[in-house]
Coordinates of C-alpha atoms and ligand atoms in Angstrom, one line a residue:
X195 CA -4.3 -40.8 67.2
X196 CA -6.7 -38.5 69.0
X197 CA -8.6 -39.3 72.1
X198 CA -10.6 -36.6 73.9
X199 CA -12.7 -37.3 76.9
X200 CA -15.3 -35.1 78.5
X201 CA -13.9 -31.8 77.2
X202 CA -15.4 -28.6 78.4
X203 CA -14.7 -25.1 77.2
X204 CA -16.5 -22.0 78.5
X205 CA -15.9 -18.5 77.2
X206 CA -16.5 -15.7 79.7
X207 CA -16.9 -12.1 79.0
X208 CA -18.1 -9.4 81.5
X209 CA -21.8 -9.9 80.5
X210 CA -22.1 -13.5 79.4
X211 CA -20.8 -17.0 79.8
X212 CA -20.9 -19.2 76.7
X213 CA -20.5 -23.0 77.0
X214 CA -18.7 -23.6 73.7
X215 CA -18.1 -27.3 74.3
X216 CA -19.4 -29.7 76.9
X217 CA -19.2 -33.4 77.6
X218 CA -17.2 -33.8 74.4
X219 CA -15.7 -37.2 73.8
X220 CA -14.2 -38.3 70.5
X221 CA -11.8 -40.9 69.3
X222 CA -10.0 -40.6 66.0
X223 CA -7.9 -43.4 64.5
X224 CA -4.8 -43.1 62.5
X225 CA -5.7 -42.4 58.8
X226 CA -9.3 -41.8 59.6
X227 CA -11.3 -39.0 57.8
X228 CA -13.6 -37.4 60.3
X229 CA -16.1 -34.7 59.2
X230 CA -17.4 -32.3 61.9
X231 CA -20.7 -30.6 61.1
X232 CA -23.2 -28.4 62.8
X233 CA -24.8 -25.0 62.6
X234 CA -22.9 -21.8 63.1
X235 CA -21.9 -21.2 66.7
X236 CA -22.1 -24.9 67.7
X237 CA -18.5 -25.1 68.7
X238 CA -16.7 -26.5 65.7
X239 CA -13.9 -24.0 65.6
X240 CA -13.4 -24.2 69.3
X241 CA -13.1 -28.0 69.0
X242 CA -10.6 -27.6 66.1
X243 CA -8.5 -25.0 68.0
X244 CA -8.3 -27.4 70.9
X245 CA -7.5 -30.4 68.7
X246 CA -4.9 -28.2 66.9
X247 CA -3.2 -27.3 70.2
X248 CA -4.0 -23.6 69.7
X249 CA -6.2 -23.5 72.8
X250 CA -6.6 -25.4 76.0
X251 CA -9.9 -26.7 77.3
X252 CA -11.2 -25.8 80.8
X253 CA -11.4 -29.5 81.8
X254 CA -11.2 -32.9 80.3
X255 CA -8.5 -35.0 78.8
X256 CA -6.8 -34.9 75.3
X257 CA -4.4 -37.6 74.4
X258 CA -2.6 -36.9 71.1
X259 CA -0.8 -40.0 69.9
X260 CA -0.8 -41.3 73.4
X261 CA 0.5 -38.1 75.1
X262 CA -1.7 -36.0 77.4
X263 CA -1.6 -32.5 76.0
X264 CA -3.9 -30.6 78.2
X265 CA -2.1 -28.2 80.5
X266 CA 1.2 -28.5 78.6
X267 CA 3.3 -25.3 78.5
X268 CA 2.9 -23.1 75.4
X269 CA 6.4 -24.0 74.2
X270 CA 5.7 -27.7 74.4
X271 CA 2.4 -27.3 72.7
X272 CA 4.0 -25.3 70.0
X273 CA 6.7 -28.0 69.3
X274 CA 4.1 -30.7 69.2
X275 CA 1.9 -28.7 66.9
X276 CA 4.8 -27.9 64.5
X277 CA 5.8 -31.5 64.2
X278 CA 2.4 -33.1 64.0
X279 CA -0.4 -30.9 62.9
X280 CA -1.2 -29.0 59.7
X281 CA -4.0 -26.4 59.2
X282 CA -6.1 -25.5 56.2
X283 CA -8.5 -22.6 56.4
X284 CA -11.3 -21.3 54.2
X285 CA -9.4 -18.1 53.4
X286 CA -6.1 -19.4 52.1
X287 CA -3.9 -17.1 54.2
X288 CA -1.1 -17.0 51.7
X289 CA 1.4 -14.2 51.8
X290 CA 1.0 -12.1 48.7
X291 CA 4.6 -10.9 48.6
X292 CA 6.0 -14.4 48.5
X293 CA 6.0 -16.8 45.6
X294 CA 4.3 -20.2 45.7
X295 CA 7.6 -21.9 46.6
X296 CA 8.4 -19.4 49.4
X297 CA 4.9 -19.6 50.8
X298 CA 5.2 -23.4 51.2
X299 CA 8.7 -23.1 52.5
X300 CA 7.8 -20.6 55.2
X301 CA 6.8 -23.0 58.0
X302 CA 10.1 -25.0 57.5
X303 CA 12.1 -21.8 57.5
X304 CA 10.4 -20.8 60.8
X305 CA 11.6 -24.0 62.5
X306 CA 15.2 -23.4 61.3
X307 CA 15.4 -26.3 58.8
X308 CA 18.4 -26.5 56.5
X309 CA 17.9 -25.0 53.0
X310 CA 18.6 -28.2 51.1
X311 CA 16.1 -30.2 53.2
X312 CA 13.6 -27.4 52.8
X313 CA 13.9 -27.5 49.1
X314 CA 13.4 -31.3 49.0
X315 CA 10.3 -31.1 51.1
X316 CA 8.8 -28.2 49.2
X317 CA 9.4 -30.0 45.9
X318 CA 7.6 -33.0 47.2
X319 CA 4.6 -31.0 48.5
X320 CA 4.3 -29.1 45.2
X321 CA 4.3 -32.4 43.4
X322 CA 1.5 -33.8 45.7
X323 CA -0.8 -30.9 44.8
X324 CA 0.2 -31.0 41.1
X325 CA 1.4 -27.4 41.0
X326 CA 5.1 -27.8 40.3
X327 CA 4.8 -25.6 37.2
X328 CA 3.5 -22.7 39.3
X329 CA 6.3 -22.5 41.8
X330 CA 7.5 -19.0 40.8
X331 CA 4.0 -17.5 40.6
X332 CA 2.6 -15.1 43.2
X333 CA -0.7 -16.0 44.9
X334 CA -2.5 -13.2 43.0
X335 CA -1.6 -14.9 39.7
X336 CA -3.4 -18.1 40.7
X337 CA -7.1 -19.2 40.7
X338 CA -8.9 -19.8 44.0
X339 CA -8.6 -23.5 43.6
X340 CA -4.8 -23.2 42.9
X341 CA -4.4 -21.0 45.9
X342 CA -6.1 -23.5 48.1
X343 CA -3.8 -26.2 46.8
X344 CA -0.9 -24.1 47.8
X345 CA -2.3 -23.6 51.3
X346 CA -2.7 -27.4 51.4
X347 CA 0.9 -27.9 50.2
X348 CA 2.0 -25.6 53.0
X349 CA 0.0 -27.5 55.5
X350 CA 1.5 -30.9 54.5
X351 CA 5.0 -29.8 53.8
X352 CA 6.3 -30.9 57.2
X353 CA 4.6 -34.3 56.9
X354 CA 2.1 -33.8 59.8
X355 CA 0.2 -36.8 61.3
X356 CA -3.0 -34.9 61.4
X357 CA -4.5 -32.3 59.0
X358 CA -7.2 -30.0 60.4
X359 CA -9.3 -28.4 57.7
X360 CA -11.8 -25.7 58.6
X361 CA -14.3 -25.3 55.7
X362 CA -11.4 -25.6 53.3
X363 CA -13.6 -25.5 50.1
X364 CA -16.1 -22.9 51.4
X365 CA -14.7 -20.1 49.2
X366 CA -14.8 -22.1 46.0
X367 CA -17.6 -22.4 43.5
X368 CA -19.5 -25.7 43.1
X369 CA -17.5 -27.2 40.3
X370 CA -14.1 -26.4 41.8
X371 CA -15.3 -27.7 45.1
X372 CA -16.2 -31.0 43.6
X373 CA -12.8 -31.3 41.9
X374 CA -11.1 -30.4 45.1
X375 CA -13.1 -33.0 47.0
X376 CA -11.5 -35.7 44.8
X377 CA -8.1 -34.1 45.2
X378 CA -8.3 -34.1 49.0
X379 CA -9.3 -37.8 49.1
X380 CA -6.5 -38.6 46.7
X381 CA -4.0 -36.7 48.9
X382 CA -5.3 -38.4 52.1
X383 CA -4.9 -41.8 50.6
X384 CA -1.5 -41.0 49.1
X385 CA 0.0 -39.4 52.3
X386 CA -1.8 -41.5 54.9
X387 CA -2.6 -38.4 57.0
X388 CA -5.5 -38.3 59.5
X389 CA -8.1 -35.7 58.4
X390 CA -10.4 -33.7 60.7
X391 CA -12.6 -31.7 58.4
X392 CA -15.1 -29.1 59.4
X393 CA -17.9 -28.4 56.9
X394 CA -21.4 -27.2 56.8
X395 CA -22.0 -29.0 53.5
X396 CA -23.9 -32.2 54.3
X397 CA -23.1 -33.9 51.0
X398 CA -19.4 -33.2 51.4
X399 CA -19.4 -34.7 54.9
X400 CA -21.4 -37.8 53.9
X401 CA -19.5 -38.6 50.7
X402 CA -15.9 -37.9 51.8
X403 CA -15.6 -39.1 55.4
X404 CA -15.3 -42.4 57.3
X405 CA -17.0 -40.9 60.3
X406 CA -19.4 -37.9 60.8
X407 CA -19.7 -35.9 64.0
X408 CA -22.9 -33.8 64.1
X409 CA -22.7 -31.1 66.8
X410 CA -25.2 -28.6 68.2
X411 CA -24.7 -26.0 71.0
X412 CA -21.5 -27.5 72.2
X413 CA -22.6 -31.1 72.3
X414 CA -22.2 -34.1 70.0
X415 CA -25.7 -35.0 68.8
X416 CA -24.5 -38.1 66.9
X417 CA -21.3 -39.7 65.7
X418 CA -21.2 -42.5 63.2
X419 CA -20.5 -43.6 59.7
X420 CA -22.2 -41.6 56.9
X421 CA -24.6 -44.5 56.5
X422 CA -25.6 -44.6 60.2
X423 CA -26.1 -40.8 60.3
X424 CA -28.1 -40.8 57.1
X425 CA -30.2 -43.9 57.6
X426 CA -30.6 -43.8 61.4
X427 CA -30.5 -40.3 62.7
X428 CA -30.7 -40.5 66.5
X429 CA -32.9 -37.5 67.0
X430 CA -34.9 -34.9 65.2
X431 CA -32.0 -32.4 65.1
X432 CA -29.7 -34.8 63.2
X433 CA -32.5 -35.9 60.8
X434 CA -33.3 -32.2 60.1
X435 CA -29.7 -31.2 59.8
X436 CA -28.8 -34.0 57.3
X437 CA -31.6 -33.0 54.9
X438 CA -35.3 -32.6 54.2
X439 CA -35.4 -36.0 52.5
X440 CA -34.7 -37.6 55.8
X441 CA -37.6 -36.0 57.6
Ligands
ADP113 P1 -18.6 -22.6 65.2 O1 -17.2 -22.7 64.7 O2 -19.4 -23.8 65.2 O3 -19.3 -21.5 64.4 P2 -17.4 -21.5 67.6 O4 -16.6 -22.6 68.1 O5 -16.7 -20.4 66.8 O6 -18.6 -22.1 66.7 O7 -18.2 -20.8 68.8 C1 -18.9 -21.5 69.8 C2 -19.6 -20.5 70.7 O8 -18.6 -19.9 71.5 C3 -20.3 -19.4 70.0 O9 -21.5 -19.1 70.8 C4 -19.4 -18.2 70.0 O10 -20.1 -17.0 70.0 C5 -18.6 -18.5 71.3 N1 -17.2 -18.0 71.2 C6 -16.3 -18.4 70.4 N2 -15.1 -17.8 70.6 C7 -15.3 -16.9 71.6 C8 -14.5 -16.0 72.3 N3 -13.2 -15.9 72.0 N4 -15.0 -15.3 73.3 C9 -16.3 -15.4 73.7 N5 -17.2 -16.3 73.0 C10 -16.7 -17.0 72.0

């Protein structure tokens, strides 16, 4: 589904040059759940933005579903993104003036879909996140967990192939976070979507994913199954990052 090879991204301002990603290669299979971890500033959001076709790397190759997408025009990237990729962020980014139903419907409306088809898709997404009974509520009338479910419904309403989640449970308290972890795994299995999931929560990464990518300063430090990362950290950084018990 995703094949990036030797990606490099440098941010330049007048004073400094920051290498946000370097020598980054990663393959993600269809239906895989990949967790991306690392300390603040290590390049996770930059990677997610490139994977989500919101940004272009300076060099390297990115094959999305077999198609090279680096250097594509903004219009083509936008079409590919709309048809294939959903985003979920830590802050739910719901529009307060719109109802739950209207929030979920918005991306479909933006791409000019017919009202009857829109309604069918929104119904299905609402059912998937178990919030059919809240369709006429406004975001402010919902709990944090429910708001995040709506944001997830909006991200999956157009049946994307890949869902990019940037610290999606970061704003929720521990109990809700644990409930939502189960919810997300259920959704992934039900919908068969590929998940790329940025988190700084080690337990979340190790328990939920098929593959963990540990990053530091723009480089991948180690990539492997949760068992490999936990039992056989390749270097001191990974061992330390995964937890004190490892050291
Ligand atoms: P993370 O998501 O892991 O916290 P980011 O991908 O946001 O890391 O950032 C990686 C590095 O690139 C950081 O050092 C950050 O300061 C820098 N950076 C990110 N975006 C920009 C930008 N638009 N301009 C300049 N530097 C940036």
